[in-house]
PDB file of C-alpha atoms in Angstrom:
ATOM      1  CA  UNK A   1      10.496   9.255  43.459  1.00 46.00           C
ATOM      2  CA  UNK A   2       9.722   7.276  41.049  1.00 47.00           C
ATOM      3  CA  UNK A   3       9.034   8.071  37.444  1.00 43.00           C
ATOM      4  CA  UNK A   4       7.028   6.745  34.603  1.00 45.00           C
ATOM      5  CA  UNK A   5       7.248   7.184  30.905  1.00 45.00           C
ATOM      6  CA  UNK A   6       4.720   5.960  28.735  1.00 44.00           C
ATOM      7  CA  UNK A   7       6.354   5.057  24.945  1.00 42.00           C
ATOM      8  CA  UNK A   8       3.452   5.249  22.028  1.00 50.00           C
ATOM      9  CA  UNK A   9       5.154   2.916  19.346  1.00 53.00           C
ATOM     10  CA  UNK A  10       3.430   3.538  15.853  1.00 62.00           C
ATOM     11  CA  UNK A  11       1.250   1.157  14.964  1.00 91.00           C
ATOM     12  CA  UNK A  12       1.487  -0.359  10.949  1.00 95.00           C
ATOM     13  CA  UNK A  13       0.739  -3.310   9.299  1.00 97.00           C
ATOM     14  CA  UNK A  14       2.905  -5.451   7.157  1.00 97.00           C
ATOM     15  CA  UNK A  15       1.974  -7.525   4.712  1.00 98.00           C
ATOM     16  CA  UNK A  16       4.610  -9.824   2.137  1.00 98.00           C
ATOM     17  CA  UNK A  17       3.779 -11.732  -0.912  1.00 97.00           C
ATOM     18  CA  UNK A  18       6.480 -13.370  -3.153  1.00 98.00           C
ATOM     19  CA  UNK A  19       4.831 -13.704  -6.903  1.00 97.00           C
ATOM     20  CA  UNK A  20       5.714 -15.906  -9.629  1.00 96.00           C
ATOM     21  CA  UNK A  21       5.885 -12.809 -12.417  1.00 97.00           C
ATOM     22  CA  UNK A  22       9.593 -10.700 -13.228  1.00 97.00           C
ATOM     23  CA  UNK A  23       9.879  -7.572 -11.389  1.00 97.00           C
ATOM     24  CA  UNK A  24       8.922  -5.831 -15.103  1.00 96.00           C
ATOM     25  CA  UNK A  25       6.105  -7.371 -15.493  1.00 96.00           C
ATOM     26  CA  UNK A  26       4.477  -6.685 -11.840  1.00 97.00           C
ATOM     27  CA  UNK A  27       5.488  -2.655 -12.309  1.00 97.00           C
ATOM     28  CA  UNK A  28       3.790  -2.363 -15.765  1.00 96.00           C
ATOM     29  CA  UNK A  29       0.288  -4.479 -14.206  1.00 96.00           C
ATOM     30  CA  UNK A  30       0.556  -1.204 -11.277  1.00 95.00           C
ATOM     31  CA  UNK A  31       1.038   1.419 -14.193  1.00 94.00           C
ATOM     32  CA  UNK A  32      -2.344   0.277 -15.785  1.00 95.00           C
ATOM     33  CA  UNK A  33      -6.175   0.805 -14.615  1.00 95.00           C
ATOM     34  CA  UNK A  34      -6.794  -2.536 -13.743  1.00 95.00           C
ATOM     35  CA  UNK A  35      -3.524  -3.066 -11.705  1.00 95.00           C
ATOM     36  CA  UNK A  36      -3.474   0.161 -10.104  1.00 96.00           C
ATOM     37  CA  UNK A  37      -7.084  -0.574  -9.003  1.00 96.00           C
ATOM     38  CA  UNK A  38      -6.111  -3.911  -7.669  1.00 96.00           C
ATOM     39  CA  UNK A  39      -3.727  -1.957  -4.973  1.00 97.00           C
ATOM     40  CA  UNK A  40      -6.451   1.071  -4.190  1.00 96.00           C
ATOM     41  CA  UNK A  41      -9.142   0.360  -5.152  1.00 95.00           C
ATOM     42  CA  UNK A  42     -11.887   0.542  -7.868  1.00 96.00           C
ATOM     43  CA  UNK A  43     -11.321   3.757  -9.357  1.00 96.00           C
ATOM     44  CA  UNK A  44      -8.150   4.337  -7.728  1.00 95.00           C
ATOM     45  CA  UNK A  45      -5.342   5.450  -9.765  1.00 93.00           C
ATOM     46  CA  UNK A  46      -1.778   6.053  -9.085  1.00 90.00           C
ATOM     47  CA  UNK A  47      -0.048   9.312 -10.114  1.00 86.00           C
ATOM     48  CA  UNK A  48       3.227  10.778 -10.320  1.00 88.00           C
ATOM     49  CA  UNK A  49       4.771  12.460  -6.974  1.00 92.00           C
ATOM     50  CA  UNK A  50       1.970  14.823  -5.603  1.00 93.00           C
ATOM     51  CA  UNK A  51      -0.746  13.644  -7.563  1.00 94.00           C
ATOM     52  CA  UNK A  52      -4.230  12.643  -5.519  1.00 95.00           C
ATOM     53  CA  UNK A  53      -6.247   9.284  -6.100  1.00 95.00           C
ATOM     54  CA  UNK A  54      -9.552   8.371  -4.836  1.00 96.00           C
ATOM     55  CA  UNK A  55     -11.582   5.442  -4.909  1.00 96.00           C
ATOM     56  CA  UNK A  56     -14.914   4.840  -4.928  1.00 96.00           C
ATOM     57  CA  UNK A  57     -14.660   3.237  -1.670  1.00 94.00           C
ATOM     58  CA  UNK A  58     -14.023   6.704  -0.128  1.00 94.00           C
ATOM     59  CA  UNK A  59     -10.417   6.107   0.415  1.00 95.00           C
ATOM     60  CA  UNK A  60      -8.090   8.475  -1.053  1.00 96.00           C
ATOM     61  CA  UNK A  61      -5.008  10.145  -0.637  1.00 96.00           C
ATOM     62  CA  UNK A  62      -1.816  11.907  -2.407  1.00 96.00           C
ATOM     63  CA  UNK A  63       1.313   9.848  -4.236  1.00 95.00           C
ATOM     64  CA  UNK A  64       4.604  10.680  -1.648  1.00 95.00           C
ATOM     65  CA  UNK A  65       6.873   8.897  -3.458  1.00 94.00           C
ATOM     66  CA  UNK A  66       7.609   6.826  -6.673  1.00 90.00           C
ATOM     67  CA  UNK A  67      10.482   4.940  -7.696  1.00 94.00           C
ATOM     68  CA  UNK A  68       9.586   3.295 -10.579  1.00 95.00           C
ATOM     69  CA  UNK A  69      10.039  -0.656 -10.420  1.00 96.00           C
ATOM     70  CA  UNK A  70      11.186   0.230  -6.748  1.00 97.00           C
ATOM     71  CA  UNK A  71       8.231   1.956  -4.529  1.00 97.00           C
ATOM     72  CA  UNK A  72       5.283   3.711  -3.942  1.00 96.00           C
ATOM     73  CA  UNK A  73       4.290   5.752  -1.079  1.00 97.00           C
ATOM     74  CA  UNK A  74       1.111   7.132  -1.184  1.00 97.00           C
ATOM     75  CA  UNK A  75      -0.704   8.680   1.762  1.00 96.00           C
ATOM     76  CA  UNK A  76      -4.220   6.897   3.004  1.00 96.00           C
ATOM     77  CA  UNK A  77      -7.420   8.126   4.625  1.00 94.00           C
ATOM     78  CA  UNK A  78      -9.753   5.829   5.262  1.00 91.00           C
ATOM     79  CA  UNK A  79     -12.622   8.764   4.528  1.00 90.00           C
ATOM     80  CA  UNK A  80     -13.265  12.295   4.329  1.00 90.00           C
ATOM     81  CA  UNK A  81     -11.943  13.341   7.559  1.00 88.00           C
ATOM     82  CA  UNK A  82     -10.280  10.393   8.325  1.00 89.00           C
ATOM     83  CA  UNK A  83      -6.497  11.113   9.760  1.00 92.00           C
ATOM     84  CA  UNK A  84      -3.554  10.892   7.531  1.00 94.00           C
ATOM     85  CA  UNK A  85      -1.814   7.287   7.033  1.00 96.00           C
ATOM     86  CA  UNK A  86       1.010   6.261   4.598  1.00 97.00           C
ATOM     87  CA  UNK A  87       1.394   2.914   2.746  1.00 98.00           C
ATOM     88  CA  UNK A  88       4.564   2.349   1.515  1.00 98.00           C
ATOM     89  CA  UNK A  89       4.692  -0.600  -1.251  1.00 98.00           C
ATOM     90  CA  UNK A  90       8.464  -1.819  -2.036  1.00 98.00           C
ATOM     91  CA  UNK A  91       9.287  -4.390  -4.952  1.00 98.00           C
ATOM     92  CA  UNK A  92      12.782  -6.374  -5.515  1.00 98.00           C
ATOM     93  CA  UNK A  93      13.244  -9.184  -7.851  1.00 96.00           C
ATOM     94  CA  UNK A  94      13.568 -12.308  -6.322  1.00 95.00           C
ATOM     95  CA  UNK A  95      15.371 -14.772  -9.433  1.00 95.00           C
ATOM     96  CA  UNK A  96      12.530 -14.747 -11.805  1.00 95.00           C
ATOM     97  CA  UNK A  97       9.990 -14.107  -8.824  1.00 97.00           C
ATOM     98  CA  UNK A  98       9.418 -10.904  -7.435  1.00 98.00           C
ATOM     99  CA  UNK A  99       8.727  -9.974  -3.400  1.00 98.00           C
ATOM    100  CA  UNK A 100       6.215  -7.533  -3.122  1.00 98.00           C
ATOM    101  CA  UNK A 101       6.416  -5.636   0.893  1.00 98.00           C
ATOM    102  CA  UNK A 102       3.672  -4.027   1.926  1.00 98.00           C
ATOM    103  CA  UNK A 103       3.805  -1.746   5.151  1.00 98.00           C
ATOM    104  CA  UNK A 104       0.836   0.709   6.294  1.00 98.00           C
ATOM    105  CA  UNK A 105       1.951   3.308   8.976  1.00 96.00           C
ATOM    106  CA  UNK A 106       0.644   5.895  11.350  1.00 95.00           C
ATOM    107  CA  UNK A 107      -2.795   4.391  12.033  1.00 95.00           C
ATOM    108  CA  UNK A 108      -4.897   5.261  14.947  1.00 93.00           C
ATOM    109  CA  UNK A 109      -5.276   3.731  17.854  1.00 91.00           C
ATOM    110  CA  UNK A 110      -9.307   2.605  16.798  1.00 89.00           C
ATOM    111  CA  UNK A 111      -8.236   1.270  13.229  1.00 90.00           C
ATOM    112  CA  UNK A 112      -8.750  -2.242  13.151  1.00 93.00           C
ATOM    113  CA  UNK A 113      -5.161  -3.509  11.960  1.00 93.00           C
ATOM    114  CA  UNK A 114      -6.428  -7.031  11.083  1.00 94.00           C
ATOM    115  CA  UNK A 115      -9.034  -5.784   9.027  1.00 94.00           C
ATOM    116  CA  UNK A 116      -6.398  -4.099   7.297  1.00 95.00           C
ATOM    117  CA  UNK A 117      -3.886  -6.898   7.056  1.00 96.00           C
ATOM    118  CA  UNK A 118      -6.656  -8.494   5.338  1.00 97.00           C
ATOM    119  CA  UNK A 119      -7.267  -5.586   2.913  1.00 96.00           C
ATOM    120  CA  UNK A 120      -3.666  -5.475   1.672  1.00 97.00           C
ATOM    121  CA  UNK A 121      -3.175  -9.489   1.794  1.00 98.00           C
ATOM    122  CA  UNK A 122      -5.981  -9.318  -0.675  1.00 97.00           C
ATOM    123  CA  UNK A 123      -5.070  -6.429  -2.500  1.00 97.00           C
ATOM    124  CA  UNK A 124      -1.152  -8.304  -3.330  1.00 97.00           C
ATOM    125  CA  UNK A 125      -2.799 -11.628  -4.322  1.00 97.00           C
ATOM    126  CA  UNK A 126      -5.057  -9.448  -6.856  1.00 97.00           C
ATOM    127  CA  UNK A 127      -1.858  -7.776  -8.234  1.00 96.00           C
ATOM    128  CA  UNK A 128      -0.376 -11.621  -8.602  1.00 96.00           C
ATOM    129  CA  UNK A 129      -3.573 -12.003 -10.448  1.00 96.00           C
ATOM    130  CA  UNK A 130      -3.320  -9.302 -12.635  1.00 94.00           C
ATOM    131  CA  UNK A 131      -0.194  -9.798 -13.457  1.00 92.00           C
ATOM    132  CA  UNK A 132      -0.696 -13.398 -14.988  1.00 86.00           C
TER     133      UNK A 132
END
């Protein structure tokens, strides 16, 4: 008899961006307005551990984790309603560069992952901006 077993892998999207700013100065751009808002999302705002953001886009979510000049976590819903997601943004200093990793997990099998790729691409190269 033979037997099948079906795997369901996670699907995520990863996204890297080396910028030409210290580690320092890319953490303190996030712990503003206008650099948090680069990452969520006009009007989004990160938090300490537990706190909610929302943007005006109708994402929102809750801050997981945060490590300061290490990581965020933050959970991600697409819209009221929408299921549960986490991003997970990790920073290391790279010389006098630093290497922003971006990696959004647990998304449905109908989210369009390229349209998301794009969202974060943009979303690091507007940190890089804020940052200068």
């Amino acid at each position: 008899m033979e037997t099948m077993e079906e795997t369901t892998e996670p699907r995520s999207v990863r996204v890297t961006r080396v910028v030409a700013h210290p580690l320092d100065s890319v953490w303190n751009v996030l712990m503003k307005p206008h650099g948090a808002e680069a990452l969520l999302g006009e009007g989004g705002q990160l938090g300490s551990k537990g706190e909610d953001w929302r943007a005006s886009d109708g994402t929102y979510g809750v801050t997981r984790s945060f490590h300061p000049r290490e990581q965020i976590r933050f959970s991600w819903h697409a819209s009221d309603g929408a299921p549960r997601t986490l991003v997970d943004l990790h920073m290391r200093q790279a010389g006098d560069r630093t290497e922003l990793e971006l990696v959004h997990e647990h998304l449905p099998k109908d989210v369009d992952a390229d349209e998301l790729e794009r969202r974060w691409q943009a979303a690091l190269e507007r940190i890089d901006s804020a940052a200068s």
